Short mmCIF file of C-alpha atoms in Angstrom, two decimals:
data_model
loop_
_atom_site.label_atom_id
_atom_site.label_comp_id
_atom_site.label_asym_id
_atom_site.label_seq_id
_atom_site.Cartn_x
_atom_site.Cartn_y
_atom_site.Cartn_z
CA MET A 217 -14.41 -0.97 5.32
CA ARG A 218 -17.33 0.47 7.29
CA LYS A 219 -17.97 -2.93 8.91
CA THR A 220 -14.30 -3.21 9.84
CA LYS A 221 -14.37 0.19 11.55
CA ILE A 222 -17.52 -0.74 13.43
CA ASP A 223 -15.95 -4.02 14.60
CA LEU A 224 -12.82 -2.22 15.72
CA GLY A 225 -14.91 0.34 17.57
CA ARG A 226 -16.87 -2.36 19.32
CA LYS A 227 -13.67 -4.15 20.28
CA ALA A 228 -12.22 -0.94 21.70
CA ALA A 229 -15.44 -0.21 23.59
CA GLY A 230 -15.35 -3.72 24.99
CA ARG A 231 -11.82 -3.18 26.25
CA TYR A 232 -12.81 0.00 28.07
CA LEU A 233 -15.86 -1.67 29.57
CA LEU A 234 -13.57 -4.36 30.95
CA ALA A 235 -11.28 -1.67 32.38
CA LEU A 236 -14.28 0.03 34.02
CA LEU A 237 -15.34 -3.32 35.44
CA SER A 238 -11.90 -3.71 37.02
CA GLY A 239 -12.14 -0.26 38.56
CA GLY A 240 -15.60 -0.95 39.93
CA MET A 241 -14.54 -4.26 41.47
CA LEU A 242 -11.52 -2.63 43.07
CA ALA A 243 -13.66 0.13 44.58
CA LEU A 244 -16.12 -2.39 46.01
CA SER A 245 -13.32 -4.32 47.71
CA PHE A 246 -12.75 -1.41 50.13
CA PRO A 247 -15.09 -0.33 52.92
CA GLU A 248 -17.92 0.16 52.45
CA PRO A 249 -19.14 -2.40 51.29
CA GLY A 250 -15.69 -3.95 51.73
CA ILE A 251 -16.10 -7.09 49.62
CA SER A 252 -12.45 -7.98 50.13
CA ALA A 253 -12.54 -11.11 47.94
CA LEU A 254 -13.04 -8.91 44.87
CA ALA A 255 -9.54 -7.49 45.28
CA TRP A 256 -8.08 -10.91 44.38
CA ILE A 257 -9.67 -10.87 40.91
CA ALA A 258 -10.29 -7.16 40.32
CA PHE A 259 -7.48 -6.79 37.77
CA VAL A 260 -8.42 -9.82 35.67
CA PRO A 261 -10.80 -7.85 33.39
CA LEU A 262 -8.12 -5.18 32.97
CA PHE A 263 -5.52 -7.77 31.99
CA LEU A 264 -7.98 -9.21 29.47
CA ALA A 265 -8.58 -5.73 28.06
CA ALA A 266 -4.87 -4.96 27.78
CA ALA A 267 -3.88 -8.31 26.25
CA GLY A 268 -2.31 -7.65 22.87
CA ALA A 269 -2.68 -3.87 23.22
CA SER A 270 0.18 -1.47 22.66
CA PRO A 271 1.85 0.02 25.75
CA ALA A 272 0.13 3.35 25.02
CA ALA A 273 -3.26 1.66 24.83
CA GLY A 274 -2.38 -0.22 28.02
CA PHE A 275 -1.80 3.10 29.75
CA ARG A 276 -5.20 4.39 28.65
CA LEU A 277 -6.91 1.24 29.86
CA GLY A 278 -5.08 1.31 33.21
CA PHE A 279 -5.93 4.98 33.58
CA THR A 280 -9.60 4.25 32.87
CA ALA A 281 -9.67 1.50 35.49
CA GLY A 282 -7.92 3.80 37.98
CA CYS A 283 -10.40 6.62 37.38
CA ALA A 284 -13.32 4.27 38.03
CA ALA A 285 -11.67 2.84 41.15
CA TYR A 286 -10.63 6.08 42.82
CA ALA A 287 -13.79 7.92 41.83
CA GLY A 288 -15.71 5.17 43.59
CA ILE A 289 -13.46 5.05 46.64
CA LEU A 290 -13.17 8.82 47.16
CA TYR A 291 -16.70 9.99 46.33
CA TRP A 292 -16.95 11.39 49.87
CA LEU A 293 -14.54 14.21 48.99
CA ASN A 294 -17.54 16.04 47.57
CA ILE A 295 -19.12 16.04 51.04
CA VAL A 296 -16.00 17.65 52.50
CA MET A 297 -15.67 20.29 49.78
CA THR A 298 -19.31 21.31 49.36
CA THR A 299 -20.66 20.95 52.90
CA TYR A 300 -17.66 22.22 54.85
CA GLY A 301 -15.41 23.82 52.25
CA LYS A 302 -18.40 25.75 50.88
CA LEU A 303 -17.24 25.15 47.32
CA PRO A 304 -19.76 25.22 44.47
CA ALA A 305 -20.74 21.77 43.29
CA ALA A 306 -19.03 22.29 39.93
CA ALA A 307 -15.73 23.29 41.57
CA SER A 308 -15.94 20.37 43.98
CA ALA A 309 -16.58 17.92 41.14
CA ALA A 310 -13.63 19.31 39.19
CA LEU A 311 -11.22 18.94 42.11
CA TYR A 312 -12.56 15.48 42.97
CA LEU A 313 -12.13 14.27 39.40
CA ALA A 314 -8.68 15.87 39.23
CA LEU A 315 -7.54 13.91 42.29
CA ALA A 316 -9.06 10.69 40.94
CA GLY A 317 -7.28 11.37 37.66
CA TYR A 318 -3.98 11.94 39.40
CA LEU A 319 -4.28 8.68 41.34
CA ALA A 320 -5.33 6.87 38.16
CA LEU A 321 -1.97 7.74 36.63
CA TYR A 322 -0.39 5.06 38.82
CA PRO A 323 -2.31 2.05 37.46
CA GLY A 324 -1.99 3.62 34.02
CA VAL A 325 1.80 3.68 34.27
CA VAL A 326 1.86 0.19 35.79
CA ILE A 327 -0.04 -1.31 32.84
CA TRP A 328 2.04 0.71 30.38
CA LEU A 329 5.26 -0.67 31.85
CA ALA A 330 3.83 -4.18 32.12
CA ARG A 331 2.89 -4.13 28.43
CA ARG A 332 6.39 -2.97 27.54
CA CYS A 333 7.80 -5.83 29.58
CA GLU A 334 5.46 -8.33 27.96
CA SER A 335 6.68 -7.21 24.54
CA LYS A 336 10.16 -8.20 25.80
CA ARG A 337 8.87 -11.57 27.06
CA ILE A 338 8.92 -10.50 30.71
CA GLY A 339 5.74 -12.04 32.09
CA LEU A 340 3.01 -10.26 34.04
CA LEU A 341 3.64 -12.57 36.96
CA ILE A 342 7.01 -10.91 37.44
CA SER A 343 6.30 -7.35 36.36
CA PHE A 344 2.83 -6.50 37.66
CA PRO A 345 3.23 -7.18 41.42
CA LEU A 346 6.59 -5.36 41.47
CA PHE A 347 5.32 -2.36 39.53
CA TRP A 348 2.15 -2.17 41.62
CA VAL A 349 3.98 -2.11 44.95
CA ALA A 350 6.52 0.38 43.60
CA GLY A 351 3.66 2.63 42.54
CA GLU A 352 2.07 2.43 45.98
CA LEU A 353 5.36 3.35 47.63
CA ILE A 354 5.87 6.36 45.35
CA ARG A 355 2.28 7.51 45.89
CA SER A 356 2.86 7.36 49.66
CA TYR A 357 5.53 10.09 49.46
CA LEU A 358 5.13 12.09 46.24
CA LEU A 359 3.43 15.50 46.65
CA THR A 360 3.34 15.04 50.47
CA GLY A 361 1.90 11.54 49.98
CA PHE A 362 -1.59 10.07 49.77
CA PRO A 363 -1.44 6.32 50.53
CA TRP A 364 -5.22 6.05 50.83
CA ALA A 365 -6.66 2.70 49.70
CA ASN A 366 -3.45 0.79 49.04
CA LEU A 367 -4.44 -2.63 47.72
CA GLY A 368 -3.46 -4.48 50.91
CA TYR A 369 -5.83 -2.41 53.05
CA SER A 370 -8.78 -4.21 51.46
CA GLN A 371 -7.78 -7.29 53.50
CA TYR A 372 -7.79 -5.65 56.94
CA ARG A 373 -10.29 -8.12 58.39
CA THR A 374 -8.39 -11.24 57.23
CA LEU A 375 -6.12 -11.34 60.25
CA PRO A 376 -3.96 -14.41 59.43
CA LEU A 377 -3.15 -12.85 56.07
CA ILE A 378 -2.07 -9.43 57.33
CA GLN A 379 0.28 -10.57 60.11
CA ILE A 380 3.20 -10.39 57.63
CA SER A 381 2.83 -6.63 57.96
CA ASP A 382 5.26 -6.78 60.89
CA LEU A 383 7.84 -7.75 58.25
CA THR A 384 6.75 -6.04 55.04
CA GLY A 385 4.21 -3.44 56.04
CA VAL A 386 0.97 -3.27 54.08
CA TYR A 387 3.03 -3.61 50.88
CA GLY A 388 3.57 -7.34 51.41
CA VAL A 389 -0.19 -7.89 51.38
CA SER A 390 -0.54 -5.69 48.30
CA PHE A 391 2.12 -7.76 46.53
CA LEU A 392 0.40 -11.05 47.33
CA VAL A 393 -3.01 -9.83 46.13
CA ALA A 394 -1.48 -8.38 42.94
CA PHE A 395 0.38 -11.66 42.31
CA ALA A 396 -2.83 -13.65 42.77
CA ASN A 397 -4.63 -11.48 40.20
CA VAL A 398 -2.06 -12.44 37.55
CA VAL A 399 -2.36 -16.14 38.38
CA PHE A 400 -6.16 -16.08 38.14
CA TYR A 401 -5.88 -14.21 34.86
CA ARG A 402 -3.56 -16.89 33.48
CA ILE A 403 -5.97 -19.60 34.62
CA TRP A 404 -8.87 -17.82 32.90
CA VAL A 405 -6.91 -17.46 29.65
CA SER A 406 -5.82 -21.09 29.72
CA MET A 407 -9.42 -22.27 30.08
CA ARG A 408 -10.87 -19.91 27.47
CA HIS A 409 -8.21 -20.43 24.83
CA ARG A 410 -7.05 -23.93 25.73
CA GLU A 411 -3.54 -22.73 26.41
CA ARG A 412 -1.11 -24.45 28.74
CA TYR A 413 -2.43 -24.45 32.31
CA PRO A 414 -0.25 -22.24 34.56
CA ALA A 415 0.46 -25.03 37.05
CA THR A 416 3.81 -23.62 38.17
CA ALA A 417 2.34 -20.17 38.79
CA LEU A 418 -0.61 -21.62 40.71
CA LEU A 419 1.69 -23.77 42.83
CA LEU A 420 3.84 -20.74 43.60
CA LEU A 421 0.74 -18.75 44.62
CA LEU A 422 -0.46 -21.55 46.87
CA LEU A 423 2.95 -21.76 48.51
CA LEU A 424 3.01 -18.00 49.11
CA ILE A 425 -0.48 -18.04 50.59
CA ALA A 426 0.33 -21.06 52.75
CA ALA A 427 3.52 -19.45 54.05
CA THR A 428 1.74 -16.16 54.70
CA MET A 429 -1.20 -17.78 56.48
CA GLY A 430 1.10 -20.10 58.41
CA TYR A 431 3.12 -17.15 59.64
CA GLY A 432 -0.14 -15.41 60.51
CA VAL A 433 -1.50 -18.31 62.53
CA ILE A 434 1.74 -18.53 64.52
CA ALA A 435 1.78 -14.76 65.11
CA LEU A 436 -1.83 -14.79 66.28
CA SER A 437 -1.13 -17.61 68.72
CA ARG A 438 1.74 -15.82 70.47
CA PRO A 439 0.78 -14.42 73.88
CA GLU A 440 0.99 -10.68 74.44
CA LYS A 441 3.40 -9.68 77.19
CA GLY A 442 2.99 -5.98 77.97
CA PRO A 443 1.27 -4.48 81.03
CA LEU A 444 -2.49 -3.95 80.99
CA GLN A 445 -3.96 -0.47 80.59
CA GLN A 446 -7.58 0.53 81.03
CA VAL A 447 -8.66 2.97 78.30
CA LEU A 448 -11.79 5.03 77.68
CA MET A 449 -12.56 6.56 74.30
CA VAL A 450 -14.98 9.49 74.49
CA GLN A 451 -16.99 10.35 71.37
CA GLY A 452 -18.65 13.73 71.87
CA ASN A 453 -20.46 13.84 68.52
CA ILE A 454 -20.13 17.62 68.32
CA ARG A 455 -21.69 18.96 65.12
CA GLN A 456 -19.09 20.42 62.79
CA GLU A 457 -20.97 23.70 62.35
CA HIS A 458 -20.90 24.15 66.15
CA LYS A 459 -17.36 23.00 66.77
CA TRP A 460 -15.53 26.30 66.23
CA ASP A 461 -18.40 28.57 67.30
CA PRO A 462 -17.41 30.27 70.60
CA ALA A 463 -21.05 30.15 71.69
CA PHE A 464 -20.80 26.35 71.96
CA GLN A 465 -17.50 26.10 73.83
CA ALA A 466 -19.12 25.66 77.24
CA SER A 467 -21.55 22.99 76.05
CA THR A 468 -18.75 21.15 74.22
CA VAL A 469 -16.61 20.95 77.37
CA ALA A 470 -19.68 19.97 79.42
CA THR A 471 -20.45 17.12 77.00
CA TYR A 472 -16.98 15.65 77.33
CA GLU A 473 -17.03 16.07 81.11
CA ARG A 474 -20.39 14.30 81.40
CA LEU A 475 -19.43 11.38 79.17
CA THR A 476 -16.06 10.98 80.88
CA ARG A 477 -17.45 10.92 84.42
CA LYS A 478 -20.02 8.37 83.34
CA GLY A 479 -17.48 6.17 81.54
CA VAL A 480 -14.49 6.02 83.92
CA GLU A 481 -14.83 2.97 86.15
CA SER A 482 -11.48 2.95 87.98
CA PRO A 483 -8.49 5.21 88.73
CA GLY A 484 -5.54 4.96 86.38
CA THR A 485 -7.69 4.92 83.24
CA LEU A 486 -6.29 6.55 80.11
CA VAL A 487 -9.13 8.76 78.88
CA VAL A 488 -8.87 9.88 75.25
CA TRP A 489 -10.79 12.79 73.76
CA PRO A 490 -10.75 13.36 69.98
CA GLU A 491 -8.83 15.77 67.77
CA SER A 492 -9.66 19.37 68.69
CA ALA A 493 -12.10 18.16 71.35
CA LEU A 494 -11.27 21.50 72.98
CA PRO A 495 -11.86 23.96 70.12
CA PHE A 496 -9.75 26.70 71.68
CA PHE A 497 -6.20 27.19 72.93
CA LEU A 498 -5.90 25.24 76.16
CA GLN A 499 -2.75 27.28 76.82
CA SER A 500 -4.66 30.57 77.00
CA GLU A 501 -8.04 29.58 78.44
CA PRO A 502 -7.34 29.29 82.17
CA ALA A 503 -10.96 28.71 83.21
CA TYR A 504 -11.52 25.80 80.85
CA ALA A 505 -8.01 24.48 81.48
CA ALA A 506 -8.74 24.38 85.20
CA ARG A 507 -11.96 22.40 84.58
CA VAL A 508 -10.21 19.82 82.44
CA LYS A 509 -7.31 19.45 84.87
CA ALA A 510 -9.73 19.11 87.79
CA LEU A 511 -11.59 16.37 85.91
CA ALA A 512 -8.41 14.30 85.52
CA ALA A 513 -7.54 14.86 89.17
CA ASP A 514 -11.04 13.92 90.39
CA LEU A 515 -11.00 10.70 88.40
CA LYS A 516 -7.32 10.02 89.21
CA SER A 517 -6.78 9.21 85.55
CA TYR A 518 -4.71 10.36 82.61
CA LEU A 519 -6.59 12.52 80.12
CA LEU A 520 -5.39 13.01 76.55
CA THR A 521 -7.24 15.71 74.65
CA GLY A 522 -6.91 17.31 71.26
CA SER A 523 -6.51 21.09 71.24
CA PRO A 524 -4.80 23.60 68.98
CA ALA A 525 -1.54 24.95 70.35
CA TYR A 526 0.92 27.72 69.63
CA ASP A 527 4.61 28.39 70.07
CA LYS A 528 6.53 31.62 69.75
CA GLU A 529 9.63 31.51 67.55
CA GLY A 530 11.62 34.58 66.68
CA GLY A 531 8.77 36.88 67.55
CA GLU A 532 6.33 34.93 65.35
CA LEU A 533 3.56 32.55 66.37
CA ARG A 534 3.46 28.98 65.07
CA TYR A 535 0.09 27.25 65.30
CA LEU A 536 -0.02 23.50 65.81
CA ASN A 537 -2.65 20.77 65.79
CA SER A 538 -1.82 19.08 69.06
CA ALA A 539 -2.76 16.76 71.90
CA PHE A 540 -2.16 17.54 75.58
CA LEU A 541 -1.65 14.88 78.25
CA ILE A 542 -2.96 15.69 81.72
CA SER A 543 -1.79 13.51 84.60
CA PRO A 544 -3.91 12.02 87.42
CA GLY A 545 -2.50 14.84 89.54
CA GLY A 546 -4.14 17.43 87.28
CA ALA A 547 -0.98 18.74 85.61
CA VAL A 548 -0.19 19.02 81.91
CA THR A 549 2.75 16.65 81.54
CA GLY A 550 3.25 16.61 77.79
CA ARG A 551 2.18 17.79 74.37
CA SER A 552 2.33 15.99 71.04
CA ASP A 553 2.18 18.00 67.81
CA LYS A 554 0.88 16.75 64.50
CA LEU A 555 3.77 16.02 62.13
CA HIS A 556 2.07 15.35 58.79
CA LEU A 557 -0.43 18.09 57.93
CA VAL A 558 -3.33 17.92 55.46
CA PRO A 559 -2.64 20.13 52.42
CA PHE A 560 -5.46 22.65 51.85
CA GLY A 561 -7.03 21.45 55.11
CA GLU A 562 -4.44 22.61 57.65
CA TYR A 563 -2.17 24.67 55.44
CA VAL A 564 -2.03 25.96 51.88
CA PRO A 565 0.98 24.68 49.92
CA LEU A 566 2.93 27.49 48.22
CA SER A 567 0.63 29.99 49.92
CA SER A 568 2.79 32.92 48.82
CA LEU A 569 2.20 31.91 45.21
CA LEU A 570 -1.45 30.99 45.70
CA PRO A 571 -2.90 33.82 47.82
CA PHE A 572 -6.36 33.28 46.31
CA VAL A 573 -6.62 29.71 47.63
CA ASN A 574 -8.36 29.35 50.98
CA LYS A 575 -8.28 26.31 53.21
CA LEU A 576 -11.18 23.92 52.70
CA VAL A 577 -11.92 23.48 56.40
CA GLN A 578 -12.43 25.72 59.38
CA GLY A 579 -9.83 26.12 62.10
CA ILE A 580 -7.51 28.50 63.88
CA GLY A 581 -5.25 29.41 60.99
CA ASP A 582 -2.45 27.87 58.97
CA PHE A 583 -0.84 25.15 61.06
CA SER A 584 2.84 24.31 61.19
CA PRO A 585 4.08 20.72 61.48
CA GLY A 586 5.53 19.40 64.70
CA LYS A 587 9.29 18.97 64.87
CA ALA A 588 9.68 15.41 66.13
CA ALA A 589 7.80 12.27 67.14
CA VAL A 590 7.89 12.61 70.92
CA PRO A 591 5.88 9.96 72.84
CA LEU A 592 4.03 10.98 75.99
CA ASP A 593 4.76 9.24 79.30
CA THR A 594 2.08 7.41 81.30
CA ALA A 595 2.41 5.08 84.27
CA ASN A 596 2.23 1.97 82.06
CA GLY A 597 4.39 3.15 79.21
CA LYS A 598 4.73 5.73 76.46
CA ILE A 599 2.03 6.58 73.93
CA GLY A 600 2.48 7.90 70.41
CA VAL A 601 -0.26 10.25 69.25
CA LEU A 602 -1.41 10.14 65.62
CA VAL A 603 -3.58 13.12 64.82
CA CYS A 604 -6.28 12.56 62.19
CA PHE A 605 -4.95 11.15 58.91
CA GLU A 606 -1.46 10.57 60.35
CA GLY A 607 -2.85 7.09 60.97
CA ILE A 608 -2.55 6.30 57.26
CA PHE A 609 1.20 7.01 57.16
CA PRO A 610 3.25 4.02 58.37
CA GLU A 611 6.40 6.10 58.82
CA VAL A 612 4.76 8.32 61.47
CA SER A 613 3.71 5.34 63.60
CA ARG A 614 7.17 3.80 63.17
CA ALA A 615 8.81 7.02 64.34
CA TYR A 616 6.79 6.96 67.58
CA VAL A 617 7.44 3.27 68.24
CA ARG A 618 11.15 3.67 67.54
CA SER A 619 11.11 6.50 70.10
CA GLY A 620 9.70 4.17 72.74
CA ALA A 621 5.91 4.25 72.32
CA THR A 622 4.18 1.01 73.38
CA MET A 623 0.71 2.21 72.42
CA LEU A 624 -0.55 4.31 69.51
CA VAL A 625 -3.45 6.70 70.00
CA ASN A 626 -5.28 8.05 66.97
CA ILE A 627 -7.37 11.13 67.70
CA THR A 628 -9.46 12.33 64.79
CA ASN A 629 -12.46 14.31 63.67
CA ASP A 630 -14.11 12.43 60.82
CA ALA A 631 -17.21 14.62 60.89
CA TRP A 632 -16.01 16.13 57.60
CA PHE A 633 -16.82 12.87 55.84
CA GLY A 634 -20.51 12.81 56.73
CA ARG A 635 -22.35 9.50 56.57
CA SER A 636 -20.05 7.95 54.01
CA SER A 637 -17.54 5.15 53.58
CA ALA A 638 -14.60 7.35 54.59
CA PRO A 639 -14.67 6.68 58.37
CA TYR A 640 -14.61 2.95 57.66
CA GLN A 641 -11.79 3.31 55.14
CA HIS A 642 -9.86 5.39 57.67
CA LEU A 643 -10.33 2.74 60.36
CA SER A 644 -9.19 -0.08 58.06
CA MET A 645 -5.79 1.53 57.54
CA THR A 646 -5.10 2.05 61.22
CA VAL A 647 -5.43 -1.71 61.79
CA PHE A 648 -2.16 -2.14 59.90
CA ARG A 649 -0.35 0.40 62.09
CA ALA A 650 -1.04 -1.84 65.10
CA VAL A 651 0.07 -5.04 63.37
CA GLU A 652 3.18 -3.50 61.79
CA ASN A 653 4.51 -2.42 65.16
CA ARG A 654 2.84 -4.99 67.46
CA VAL A 655 1.35 -2.30 69.67
CA PRO A 656 -2.30 -1.62 70.45
CA LEU A 657 -3.94 1.32 68.71
CA VAL A 658 -6.91 3.10 70.24
CA ARG A 659 -8.76 5.83 68.41
CA ALA A 660 -11.18 8.47 69.59
CA ALA A 661 -13.19 10.19 66.87
CA ASN A 662 -15.50 13.14 67.38
CA THR A 663 -18.35 11.54 65.43
CA GLY A 664 -16.93 8.01 65.11
CA ILE A 665 -15.62 5.51 64.43
CA SER A 666 -13.95 5.23 67.84
CA SER A 667 -12.31 1.86 68.31
CA VAL A 668 -9.81 -0.32 70.16
CA ILE A 669 -7.39 -2.44 68.12
CA ASP A 670 -4.91 -4.83 69.69
CA GLY A 671 -1.38 -5.53 68.50
CA LYS A 672 -2.59 -8.41 66.32
CA GLY A 673 -5.20 -6.36 64.49
CA HIS A 674 -8.33 -7.54 66.31
CA ILE A 675 -10.90 -4.75 66.51
CA ARG A 676 -11.94 -5.23 70.13
CA GLY A 677 -14.66 -2.62 70.03
CA MET A 678 -16.04 0.12 67.80
CA THR A 679 -18.75 2.75 68.02
CA GLN A 680 -21.41 3.78 65.55
CA ILE A 681 -20.98 7.03 63.66
CA PHE A 682 -22.78 10.24 64.63
CA GLU A 683 -23.71 9.12 68.13
CA GLU A 684 -22.58 10.22 71.57
CA ALA A 685 -20.67 7.25 72.93
CA THR A 686 -17.94 5.96 75.19
CA LEU A 687 -15.87 2.85 74.59
CA SER A 688 -14.09 1.23 77.51
CA ALA A 689 -11.58 -1.58 77.18
CA GLN A 690 -8.49 -3.10 78.71
CA VAL A 691 -5.54 -3.30 76.35
CA ARG A 692 -2.12 -4.84 76.73
CA MET A 693 0.71 -2.45 75.94
CA GLY A 694 2.99 -3.62 73.16
CA THR A 695 6.63 -4.50 73.22
CA GLY A 696 7.50 -3.09 69.77
CA GLY A 697 10.74 -4.10 68.16
CA THR A 698 9.31 -5.75 65.04
CA PHE A 699 11.37 -6.09 61.88
CA TYR A 700 9.16 -3.46 60.26
CA SER A 701 9.50 -1.08 63.21
CA ARG A 702 13.28 -1.30 62.97
CA TYR A 703 13.83 -1.34 59.21
CA GLY A 704 10.69 0.09 57.65
CA ASP A 705 9.78 -0.38 54.01
CA ILE A 706 12.70 -2.61 52.98
CA PHE A 707 10.35 -4.91 51.07
CA ALA A 708 8.71 -2.06 49.14
CA LEU A 709 12.08 -0.49 48.40
CA LEU A 710 13.32 -3.81 47.00
CA CYS A 711 10.22 -3.92 44.79
CA LEU A 712 11.00 -0.37 43.66
CA ALA A 713 14.60 -1.27 42.85
CA ALA A 714 13.48 -4.35 40.91
CA SER A 715 10.88 -2.24 39.09
CA ILE A 716 13.52 0.25 38.01
CA ALA A 717 15.64 -2.59 36.66
CA LEU A 718 12.68 -4.12 34.81
CA GLY A 719 11.63 -0.75 33.45
CA ALA A 720 15.13 -0.07 32.18
CA GLU A 721 15.25 -3.51 30.58
CA SER A 722 11.95 -2.93 28.84
CA PHE A 723 13.46 0.04 26.97
CA LYS A 724 16.42 -1.93 25.70
CA LYS A 725 16.43 -3.36 22.21
CA LYS A 726 17.86 -6.68 23.33
CA THR A 727 15.27 -8.95 24.93
CA PHE A 728 15.42 -11.92 27.21
CA ARG A 729 12.84 -14.66 27.43
CA VAL A 730 10.72 -15.75 30.38
CA LYS A 731 8.67 -18.91 30.16
CA ARG A 732 5.19 -18.12 28.93
CA HIS A 733 3.41 -20.16 31.61
CA LEU A 734 4.83 -17.79 34.23
#
């Protein structure tokens, strides 16, 4: 009896080690180090661990893998919370682990449902990719949404593969990678246990990859048609502890002036300064406003700069995280307000019920969201401004493109992340916003990474982090009008609908049979 218990314990421990291996491989597939090939096999150890397990055990194994993955991907949250949020290390660790645990619920539920389906002879090849994409879609909206590190983002450098994003969004790439994991798992099982080789499944995978890559090659070969626009990204590298200190306002403005004058080579350039490059209200600082307007006029160029803003409504002030566009004539011609705010960073959810909770980052006060996606007009077309982590939300970019934007501009301050993987993870997601909508995306970051991405996803230039820098490039404005721009997440919604049907079927007593080799 004792030996039996020991054997069972060892078997259970082995299952959890396999789940942890899956989580570790998944984490390593994202930047940095960004070993993207691992994403194609990351779930194989988890499938091996869950084979023959009950649905409840499958949930625990999926949850374990998710905890390992998201703890590895999001380790940089501790830098934000301890260095800038001034939280004690213990409190930071608790919140970090709580978020990793929340995100781990998704793979836990996916494996739980997949095991239920397998018990009803519904194969993993059908259930897992559908459930995974459905989970990503739900995570993108639930509790304000946190679509960080969707599976497809791991492939951001494989350009032929990700061109289908103009049809399916990032979810199409996630589906393909999830599907491949099941096929490789079936191949492994067939070789280890001398079961029937999954020839049909492998053929289907090869056809999907061939079709995806073929579409990608054709998309990459199409010429771009929009007008050319000279752009200049200005990376001031202002230290976070100095950013909101009034004593450093003059030196901050002087830094951006100096870098801009040095970087602009011709009139008509679109100069982009980062989020909150001006750490004061441009609306109520006439001396600084005059300097910035004069700079644009001297250089005969458009200047887009981040600055907090305010509006008066019903006798009350609303604070906004905004970007102001200054014309070559030196006039403010437009303002774009951030639509999707960071909970606990820019506002406190349920603040009336949680008066003891302070924001984790410094700023002006609780921000309010903007009211609409309003592109800003330039001589060569309209630009849609994505402030900070708005770049990870496909629906925000779509809203700007549908409103006429032919270029997306991401202004951000990634100084919060320190020297970590987060700036690289952030950049990887913005590549998909360009491909989805077939418009260029340029990003100016206070401490980096500033970059220029064309409408096919090529990263045409990028800066190093924590350095003063400028990045000049010529980009071709997009034409928009992609299937994804017009119709959005149709593919993911179909996966969600199919997942609901499969989930409902898995709870029925009556079963139906799917061929085992699938």
